Coordinates of C-alpha atoms in Angstrom, one line a residue:
M1 CA -0.1 -0.1 0.1
G2 CA 1.5 3.3 -1.1
L3 CA 2.3 6.2 1.3
V4 CA -0.4 8.7 1.6
V5 CA 1.6 12.1 1.2
S6 CA 0.2 15.3 2.4
M7 CA 3.7 17.4 2.0
M8 CA 7.2 16.7 1.5
L9 CA 9.0 16.5 4.7
S10 CA 12.7 17.6 4.6
K11 CA 15.3 15.6 6.6
S12 CA 15.5 18.4 9.2
K13 CA 11.7 18.1 9.8
L14 CA 11.9 14.1 9.9
L15 CA 14.6 14.6 12.6
A16 CA 12.5 17.2 14.5
Y17 CA 9.9 14.5 14.5
R18 CA 12.3 12.0 16.0
Q19 CA 13.1 14.3 18.6
C20 CA 9.6 15.2 19.6
P21 CA 6.3 15.0 17.3
K22 CA 5.0 18.3 18.8
R23 CA 8.2 20.0 17.5
L24 CA 7.6 18.9 14.1
W25 CA 4.0 20.1 14.4
L26 CA 4.8 23.4 15.7
E27 CA 7.6 23.9 12.9
L28 CA 5.0 23.2 10.2
H29 CA 2.0 24.9 11.7
R30 CA 3.2 27.8 14.2
K31 CA 6.8 28.7 13.6
D32 CA 5.9 32.1 14.9
L33 CA 6.2 30.6 18.1
A34 CA 10.0 29.8 17.9
V35 CA 12.4 31.5 20.1
Y36 CA 16.0 30.9 18.9
A37 CA 18.8 31.5 21.3
Q38 CA 22.2 33.0 20.2
A39 CA 24.1 29.8 21.0
T40 CA 21.8 28.0 18.4
Q41 CA 22.6 30.9 15.7
A42 CA 26.3 30.3 16.5
V43 CA 25.6 26.7 15.6
F44 CA 24.1 27.8 12.3
A45 CA 26.9 30.1 11.3
A46 CA 29.5 27.2 12.2
G47 CA 27.6 24.7 10.0
N48 CA 27.9 27.5 7.1
L49 CA 31.4 27.8 7.4
V50 CA 32.3 24.1 7.4
G51 CA 30.0 23.6 4.6
E52 CA 31.8 26.2 2.6
L53 CA 35.1 24.7 3.4
A54 CA 34.0 21.2 2.4
T55 CA 33.4 22.4 -1.1
R56 CA 37.2 23.4 -1.4
L57 CA 38.3 20.1 0.3
Y58 CA 36.2 17.7 -1.9
D59 CA 36.3 19.7 -5.0
P60 CA 39.9 21.3 -5.0
D61 CA 39.5 22.2 -8.8
Q62 CA 36.3 23.8 -8.3
A63 CA 34.8 21.9 -11.0
G64 CA 31.6 21.0 -9.5
Q65 CA 28.4 22.8 -8.9
T66 CA 26.9 24.2 -5.5
F67 CA 23.2 24.7 -5.1
K68 CA 21.7 26.9 -2.7
V69 CA 18.4 25.8 -1.4
E70 CA 16.3 28.8 -0.9
R71 CA 12.5 29.1 0.4
G72 CA 10.3 28.6 -2.5
Q73 CA 13.3 27.2 -4.8
I74 CA 13.1 23.6 -3.9
D75 CA 11.7 22.4 -7.1
A76 CA 14.3 24.3 -9.1
V77 CA 17.0 22.7 -6.9
L78 CA 15.6 19.3 -7.7
A79 CA 15.7 20.1 -11.5
L80 CA 18.9 21.3 -11.5
T81 CA 20.4 18.4 -9.6
Q82 CA 18.9 16.0 -12.2
A83 CA 20.5 18.1 -14.9
A84 CA 23.8 18.1 -13.3
L85 CA 24.1 14.4 -12.6
P86 CA 25.0 13.4 -16.1
L87 CA 28.0 15.6 -16.0
R88 CA 29.6 13.6 -13.5
K89 CA 31.1 16.4 -11.6
P90 CA 31.0 16.9 -7.7
I91 CA 27.7 18.3 -6.6
F92 CA 27.1 20.1 -3.2
E93 CA 23.7 20.5 -1.8
A94 CA 22.1 18.2 -4.4
G95 CA 18.4 17.8 -3.9
F96 CA 16.3 14.5 -4.0
S97 CA 12.4 13.9 -3.4
A98 CA 11.0 10.7 -3.0
A99 CA 8.5 8.7 -0.7
G100 CA 7.2 11.8 1.0
A101 CA 10.5 13.0 1.8
L102 CA 13.3 15.7 0.7
A103 CA 17.0 15.4 1.2
F104 CA 19.7 17.6 0.3
A105 CA 23.3 16.0 0.3
D106 CA 26.1 18.0 1.4
V107 CA 28.8 16.2 -0.9
L108 CA 28.1 14.0 -3.8
L109 CA 30.9 12.6 -5.6
P110 CA 31.0 10.7 -9.0
V111 CA 32.3 7.1 -8.5
K112 CA 32.7 3.6 -10.3
H113 CA 30.7 1.0 -8.4
K114 CA 30.8 -2.6 -9.7
G115 CA 31.5 -1.3 -13.3
K116 CA 28.6 1.1 -13.0
R117 CA 28.6 5.1 -12.8
A118 CA 27.5 5.6 -9.3
W119 CA 27.9 8.3 -6.5
R120 CA 29.6 8.7 -3.2
M121 CA 27.6 10.7 -0.6
V122 CA 29.2 12.5 2.5
E123 CA 27.3 14.2 5.1
V124 CA 29.4 16.9 6.8
K125 CA 29.0 18.2 10.3
S126 CA 30.4 20.8 12.3
S127 CA 31.2 18.6 15.4
T128 CA 34.0 16.5 16.6
K129 CA 32.2 13.3 17.0
V130 CA 29.5 11.1 15.4
A131 CA 26.5 11.9 17.6
D132 CA 23.6 9.5 17.7
I133 CA 21.4 11.7 15.7
Y134 CA 23.7 11.6 13.0
H135 CA 23.3 8.0 12.3
D136 CA 19.6 8.8 11.6
D137 CA 20.5 11.8 9.5
V138 CA 22.5 9.7 7.2
A139 CA 20.1 6.9 7.0
I140 CA 17.5 9.6 5.9
Q141 CA 19.7 11.1 3.3
S142 CA 20.7 7.7 1.6
F143 CA 17.2 6.5 1.7
V144 CA 15.7 9.5 0.0
A145 CA 18.5 9.7 -2.6
R146 CA 18.3 5.9 -3.4
Q147 CA 14.4 5.9 -3.7
S148 CA 14.8 8.8 -6.1
G149 CA 16.7 6.5 -8.3
L150 CA 20.4 7.5 -7.5
L151 CA 22.8 4.6 -7.6
L152 CA 24.6 5.3 -4.4
A153 CA 27.6 3.3 -3.8
S154 CA 28.6 4.4 -0.3
V155 CA 27.4 7.1 2.1
A156 CA 29.8 8.6 4.9
L157 CA 30.0 11.1 7.8
A158 CA 32.6 13.7 7.9
H159 CA 33.1 15.8 11.1
I160 CA 35.8 17.7 12.6
D161 CA 39.2 16.4 13.7
K162 CA 39.6 18.0 17.2
T163 CA 43.2 17.1 17.0
F164 CA 43.7 19.4 13.7
V165 CA 46.3 22.3 14.3
Y166 CA 46.0 24.9 11.6
A167 CA 49.3 25.7 10.0
G168 CA 48.0 28.7 8.4
Y169 CA 47.8 30.0 4.7
G170 CA 44.4 28.4 4.1
D171 CA 45.6 24.6 4.5
Y172 CA 42.7 23.0 5.9
Q173 CA 43.9 19.5 4.6
G174 CA 43.0 17.1 7.4
L175 CA 40.4 19.0 9.2
L176 CA 37.7 16.7 8.2
V177 CA 37.7 13.1 9.1
E178 CA 35.2 10.6 7.8
H179 CA 33.4 7.4 9.0
D180 CA 31.6 5.1 6.5
L181 CA 28.0 4.3 7.6
T182 CA 27.0 2.6 4.4
E183 CA 26.0 -0.7 5.6
E184 CA 24.2 0.7 8.5
A185 CA 22.2 3.3 6.6
F186 CA 21.2 1.0 3.8
A187 CA 20.0 -1.5 6.4
R188 CA 17.8 1.2 7.9
E189 CA 15.3 1.6 5.0
D190 CA 12.3 0.1 6.7
E191 CA 12.9 2.4 9.8
V192 CA 13.1 5.5 7.7
R193 CA 9.7 4.5 6.0
G194 CA 8.0 4.1 9.3
W195 CA 9.4 7.6 10.4
I196 CA 8.2 9.3 7.3
A197 CA 4.7 7.8 7.5
A198 CA 4.4 8.7 11.3
A199 CA 5.8 12.2 10.7
Q200 CA 3.2 12.7 7.9
T201 CA 0.4 11.5 10.1
T202 CA 1.5 14.2 12.7
A203 CA 2.0 16.8 10.1
R204 CA -1.7 16.0 9.0
K205 CA -3.2 16.7 12.5
R206 CA -5.5 19.7 13.1
T207 CA -4.0 20.4 16.7
E208 CA -0.8 19.9 18.0
P209 CA 0.3 16.7 19.8
R210 CA -0.1 16.8 23.7
I211 CA 3.4 16.1 24.9
R212 CA 4.9 17.3 28.3
T213 CA 8.2 19.0 28.4
G214 CA 11.1 16.8 29.0
E215 CA 14.6 15.8 28.2
Q216 CA 13.4 15.7 24.6
C217 CA 13.2 19.6 24.7
S218 CA 17.2 19.7 24.9
K219 CA 18.3 16.4 23.6
P220 CA 19.9 16.3 21.0
Y221 CA 19.2 19.9 20.3
G222 CA 17.7 22.8 22.1
C223 CA 14.1 23.2 21.1
A224 CA 13.1 26.8 20.1
F225 CA 9.4 26.2 21.2
L226 CA 10.4 25.4 24.8
A227 CA 9.1 28.5 26.5
Y228 CA 5.6 28.1 24.6
C229 CA 5.3 24.5 25.4
A230 CA 6.5 25.4 29.0
G231 CA 3.8 28.0 29.2
Q232 CA 1.1 25.4 28.5
E233 CA 1.8 23.2 31.6
P234 CA 0.3 23.9 35.0
P235 CA 2.4 26.6 36.8
A236 CA 4.8 25.6 39.6
A237 CA 5.4 27.9 42.4
F238 CA 8.8 26.2 42.8
P239 CA 9.5 24.3 39.7
V240 CA 11.7 21.2 40.0
Q241 CA 13.8 22.3 37.3
W242 CA 15.4 24.5 40.2
L243 CA 17.1 21.4 41.4
P244 CA 21.0 21.4 40.4
R245 CA 22.9 18.7 39.1
V246 CA 20.3 15.9 38.7
Q247 CA 22.1 12.7 38.3
A248 CA 20.8 10.0 40.7
K249 CA 18.6 7.6 38.9
A250 CA 15.9 7.6 41.5
L251 CA 15.6 11.3 41.4
K252 CA 15.2 11.3 37.6
T253 CA 12.6 8.6 37.8
K254 CA 10.7 10.6 40.3
L255 CA 11.0 14.0 38.3
A256 CA 9.9 12.0 35.3
E257 CA 6.5 11.4 37.0
P258 CA 3.5 13.4 35.4
D259 CA 2.3 14.9 38.6
V260 CA 5.9 15.9 40.0
I261 CA 6.3 19.6 38.9
D262 CA 7.0 21.3 42.2
L263 CA 9.9 20.9 44.7
R264 CA 7.2 20.1 47.4
D265 CA 6.4 17.1 45.3
V266 CA 10.1 15.5 45.8
P267 CA 10.9 13.7 48.8
D268 CA 13.9 15.0 50.9
T269 CA 15.4 11.6 51.0
L270 CA 16.1 11.7 47.3
L271 CA 18.0 14.8 47.4
N272 CA 21.7 15.4 48.0
P273 CA 22.9 18.0 50.6
Q274 CA 23.0 20.7 47.8
Q275 CA 19.8 19.9 46.4
L276 CA 18.2 19.8 49.9
R277 CA 19.5 23.2 50.6
V278 CA 18.0 24.5 47.4
K279 CA 14.7 23.0 48.3
S280 CA 14.6 24.1 51.9
H281 CA 15.7 27.4 51.4
T282 CA 13.5 28.2 48.4
L283 CA 10.5 26.9 50.2
S284 CA 11.4 29.1 53.3
G285 CA 12.4 32.0 51.4
K286 CA 15.4 32.5 53.9
V287 CA 18.9 33.2 52.5
Y288 CA 21.7 30.6 53.4
F289 CA 24.9 32.2 54.3
D290 CA 27.6 30.5 56.2
K291 CA 29.8 33.7 57.0
A292 CA 32.4 31.9 59.1
T293 CA 33.3 29.2 56.5
S294 CA 33.4 31.6 53.8
A295 CA 35.5 34.1 55.6
S296 CA 37.7 31.4 56.5
A297 CA 38.2 30.1 53.1
L298 CA 39.3 33.6 51.9
A299 CA 41.5 34.5 54.9
G300 CA 44.7 33.3 53.4
H301 CA 44.5 35.6 50.4
K302 CA 45.6 38.9 51.3
L303 CA 45.2 42.2 49.5
P304 CA 46.2 43.6 46.9
A305 CA 44.2 41.3 45.0
Y306 CA 43.3 41.0 41.4
F307 CA 39.9 39.8 39.8
L308 CA 40.1 38.4 36.2
D309 CA 37.7 37.6 33.5
F310 CA 38.3 36.3 29.9
E311 CA 35.9 36.7 27.0
T312 CA 36.6 33.9 24.3
I313 CA 35.9 33.1 20.7
S314 CA 36.0 29.6 19.1
F315 CA 35.7 28.5 15.5
A316 CA 34.9 25.2 14.0
V317 CA 37.2 26.3 11.2
P318 CA 40.4 27.6 12.9
Q319 CA 41.1 31.1 11.8
W320 CA 44.6 31.7 13.1
R321 CA 47.8 29.8 12.8
G322 CA 48.5 27.2 15.6
T323 CA 45.1 27.0 16.8
E324 CA 42.7 24.1 16.9
P325 CA 39.0 23.5 16.0
F326 CA 36.7 25.0 18.7
Q327 CA 39.6 26.2 20.8
A328 CA 38.5 29.1 23.2
I329 CA 40.8 31.8 22.2
P330 CA 40.6 35.0 24.6
F331 CA 40.1 38.2 22.7
Q332 CA 39.3 40.3 25.9
F333 CA 39.9 40.5 29.4
S334 CA 38.9 42.7 32.5
V335 CA 41.1 43.1 35.6
H336 CA 40.0 44.8 38.6
R337 CA 43.0 45.5 41.2
L338 CA 41.9 46.0 44.9
S339 CA 44.9 47.5 47.1
R340 CA 45.5 47.2 50.7
S341 CA 43.7 50.7 51.0
L342 CA 40.6 49.4 49.2
Q343 CA 41.6 51.6 46.2
L344 CA 39.9 50.1 43.0
K345 CA 41.7 50.0 39.7
H346 CA 40.4 48.7 36.2
T347 CA 42.2 47.4 33.5
P348 CA 40.6 46.3 30.2
H349 CA 41.9 44.9 27.1
L350 CA 39.8 44.0 23.9
D351 CA 40.9 43.2 20.3
L352 CA 38.4 43.6 17.5
T353 CA 40.9 43.8 14.6
G354 CA 40.2 40.0 13.6
A355 CA 44.0 39.2 13.8
D356 CA 45.3 36.7 16.2
P357 CA 44.8 38.5 19.5
S358 CA 46.8 36.2 21.7
T359 CA 50.1 37.7 21.7
G360 CA 48.8 41.4 22.5
L361 CA 46.3 40.0 25.1
A362 CA 48.9 37.8 26.8
S363 CA 51.6 40.8 27.1
A364 CA 48.8 43.1 28.5
L365 CA 47.5 40.4 31.0
V366 CA 51.1 40.1 32.4
K367 CA 51.3 43.8 32.9
A368 CA 47.8 44.1 34.4
C369 CA 48.4 41.5 36.8
G370 CA 51.5 42.5 38.6
T371 CA 53.7 40.0 40.2
S372 CA 52.1 39.1 43.5
G373 CA 48.8 38.8 45.1
P374 CA 45.7 36.5 44.4
I375 CA 44.1 36.7 41.1
F376 CA 40.2 35.7 41.8
V377 CA 38.3 34.1 39.0
Y378 CA 34.9 32.6 38.8
N379 CA 35.4 29.0 37.5
K380 CA 39.2 28.4 37.9
S381 CA 39.2 25.7 35.3
F382 CA 38.2 27.9 32.3
E383 CA 40.8 30.6 33.0
S384 CA 43.7 28.3 33.9
T385 CA 43.1 26.2 30.9
R386 CA 43.1 29.5 28.6
I387 CA 46.4 30.7 30.3
K388 CA 48.1 27.2 29.8
E389 CA 47.2 27.3 26.1
L390 CA 48.6 30.8 25.9
V391 CA 51.7 29.3 27.5
V392 CA 52.0 26.7 24.6
R393 CA 51.4 29.0 21.9
L394 CA 53.6 31.9 23.3
P395 CA 56.7 30.3 24.9
K396 CA 58.6 33.6 25.6
L397 CA 55.6 34.8 27.7
G398 CA 55.5 31.3 29.3
A399 CA 57.2 32.0 32.6
A400 CA 55.1 35.1 33.2
L401 CA 52.0 33.4 32.4
R402 CA 52.4 30.2 34.4
A403 CA 53.1 32.6 37.3
I404 CA 49.7 34.1 37.0
D405 CA 48.2 30.7 36.7
S406 CA 49.7 29.8 39.8
R407 CA 48.0 32.9 41.7
L408 CA 44.6 31.8 40.4
V409 CA 41.8 31.5 43.3
D410 CA 38.4 30.4 42.5
L411 CA 35.4 32.1 44.0
H412 CA 32.9 29.8 42.6
P413 CA 33.2 26.8 45.1
V414 CA 33.2 29.1 48.0
V415 CA 30.0 30.5 46.9
V416 CA 28.5 27.2 46.2
D417 CA 29.4 26.0 49.6
C418 CA 28.4 29.1 51.7
Y419 CA 25.8 30.8 49.9
Y420 CA 22.3 30.5 48.6
H421 CA 19.5 32.7 47.9
P422 CA 16.0 31.7 46.9
S423 CA 16.3 34.2 43.7
Q424 CA 19.1 32.2 42.5
Q425 CA 16.6 29.4 41.3
G426 CA 19.1 26.6 41.8
S427 CA 22.0 28.3 39.8
W428 CA 25.4 29.6 41.2
S429 CA 26.3 31.2 37.9
I430 CA 27.5 34.7 38.7
K431 CA 24.5 36.1 36.7
A432 CA 22.4 34.4 39.2
V433 CA 24.5 35.3 42.3
L434 CA 25.3 38.8 41.7
P435 CA 21.7 40.2 41.9
A436 CA 21.1 38.0 44.9
M437 CA 24.0 39.3 46.8
V438 CA 24.0 42.9 45.3
P439 CA 20.4 43.9 44.3
T440 CA 21.8 47.1 42.9
L441 CA 23.7 45.3 40.2
A442 CA 22.5 42.9 37.5
Y443 CA 23.4 42.1 33.9
D444 CA 20.2 42.9 32.5
Q445 CA 21.0 46.5 33.2
L446 CA 23.6 46.3 30.5
Q447 CA 22.9 47.4 27.0
G448 CA 23.3 44.8 24.1
V449 CA 25.7 42.4 25.4
Q450 CA 24.4 40.5 28.6
D451 CA 25.9 37.1 28.3
G452 CA 28.8 35.1 26.9
G453 CA 26.9 34.0 23.7
A454 CA 26.1 37.7 23.0
A455 CA 29.8 38.6 23.6
Q456 CA 30.8 36.0 21.1
A457 CA 28.2 37.2 18.5
S458 CA 29.2 40.7 18.8
Y459 CA 32.8 39.9 18.4
L460 CA 32.1 38.1 15.5
A461 CA 30.1 41.1 14.1
A462 CA 32.8 43.4 14.6
A463 CA 36.1 41.2 13.9
F464 CA 34.8 38.7 11.4
P465 CA 31.7 40.6 9.6
Q466 CA 32.0 38.1 6.7
L467 CA 31.1 34.9 8.9
Q468 CA 28.1 36.8 10.4
A469 CA 26.8 37.5 7.1
A470 CA 26.7 33.9 6.4
N471 CA 24.3 33.3 9.5
A472 CA 20.7 34.0 8.3
Q473 CA 19.7 34.5 11.8
S474 CA 22.2 37.3 12.9
T475 CA 21.1 40.1 14.7
A476 CA 20.9 43.7 13.2
P477 CA 24.1 45.3 12.5
K478 CA 25.7 47.7 15.0
T479 CA 28.7 50.1 14.7
Q480 CA 32.1 48.8 15.9
A481 CA 32.1 51.7 18.5
Q482 CA 28.9 50.3 19.8
I483 CA 30.1 46.8 20.1
K484 CA 33.3 47.9 21.6
A485 CA 31.5 49.7 24.4
Q486 CA 29.2 47.0 25.1
L487 CA 31.7 44.4 25.2
L488 CA 33.7 46.5 27.6
A489 CA 31.0 47.0 30.0
Y490 CA 30.0 43.6 30.1
C491 CA 33.5 42.1 30.8
R492 CA 34.1 45.0 33.3
L493 CA 30.9 44.1 35.1
D494 CA 32.1 40.4 35.4
T495 CA 35.2 41.3 37.4
F496 CA 33.5 44.0 39.5
A497 CA 30.9 41.5 40.4
M498 CA 33.6 39.3 41.7
V499 CA 35.0 42.2 43.7
K500 CA 31.5 42.7 45.4
I501 CA 31.0 38.8 45.8
W502 CA 34.4 38.8 47.5
A503 CA 33.7 41.4 49.8
K504 CA 30.4 39.7 50.9
L505 CA 32.1 36.2 51.4
S506 CA 35.4 37.5 53.1
G507 CA 33.2 39.9 55.6
C508 CA 35.0 42.9 54.3
N509 CA 32.4 45.4 55.2
E510 CA 34.5 48.5 54.0
A511 CA 34.7 46.9 50.4
S512 CA 31.0 46.1 50.3
S513 CA 30.4 49.9 49.7
L514 CA 32.7 50.1 46.8
T515 CA 31.8 51.6 43.6
D516 CA 33.3 51.0 39.9
S517 CA 33.8 54.6 39.2
Q518 CA 37.5 54.6 38.5

């Protein structure tokens, strides 16, 4: 019996169905409800960049054709693909339609297979591993292509080799590594038929499926309809999502029950001490603050003290010599210095030129941090790793950078152990802690850049506008002066926030009244 087709579903729509049928229905019928995070937009931009590079790696002579799939132009791409196949040249974004589904192959290369003219398909991903969802992705691609009549000899998935080090001069040979998935993909045709049939049934429904929010809202990808779906559910005064680090199997099982939506629904016996603290102080509305322990933890770190924060950018396709895919490269820092007499001095550094910022930033950092005194950070592993990476790349500054690394002191674990305000809602991020400790300060008071994702997007807009332009979801352009001012203000608040948090935790009442006016 043939498949009753109501519409042609693309691979992305079928994968949306695999994640959650409600997501598929909303993407088709209520796309206006979607809210895309900047992190999601960054993924789109990375995918575009890797896709463009793949055309150079798989077609070095640039003899093939690349089709750009625009809204309303699908039929044209399908026709162009059929016209290009007899030419036996590489094709990028070749389009196929069959069995109620659409697929656009990242790379299609002509090969000989058992004496016949055939094709090799490669799906290219801007990740560093073969995620589970990619197996479904390749199965769908190969199914639709074969059902359309293409003689497909093999299908592979190419992803980024995390060990690749960019040698410069546009040499990206070795950036992508392939995994052959031919046998598995060809064996899953019945599965794919089932997905298409089920997705078509969902697509034809007059009303959206009734599905609760859950793990599927963030795995394998964050869903742009989460806010809408959460808003449909019974409101909880104290949502269970505020429980931090839910890892125990028994607790996960309990939280999966339909009627467990509020912290009051969760037995204390299932909670670890940190989770129990969140629950009890959230319900009581009282602040937890172990002043003695926090003061003791910081007592050994005498003034003058420094407070350091980095902003970083990472590229799926490395842009600077000696860097690796997705390596976090600092392009900005903020340092506040608090003297023994409680005088505050701020030193910023920001590079928006698009050139490798590492040498200039490292040199400025050595100068800003002096030679003695603790350097407070919020999540030591991040700053320490960045400094160690700079040591490897800049051996002439190695000794000075290692000295800075040895002085780092992490405020984050002290806050986690000694402080909790109900307004934190289970989070100890600096953006949750700062307004809890210092109600007059908050990141939402900043213009433009209010978080790390926005900082990265703003950096790209200023330093690599050509990459931003490839991202269809990019925000409205700003002047470089606007971007610079917003980035400086954001990073400065990060380190001033640490000054205020340190003052609270250390019991230094005199420092609690400090303002960042210098």
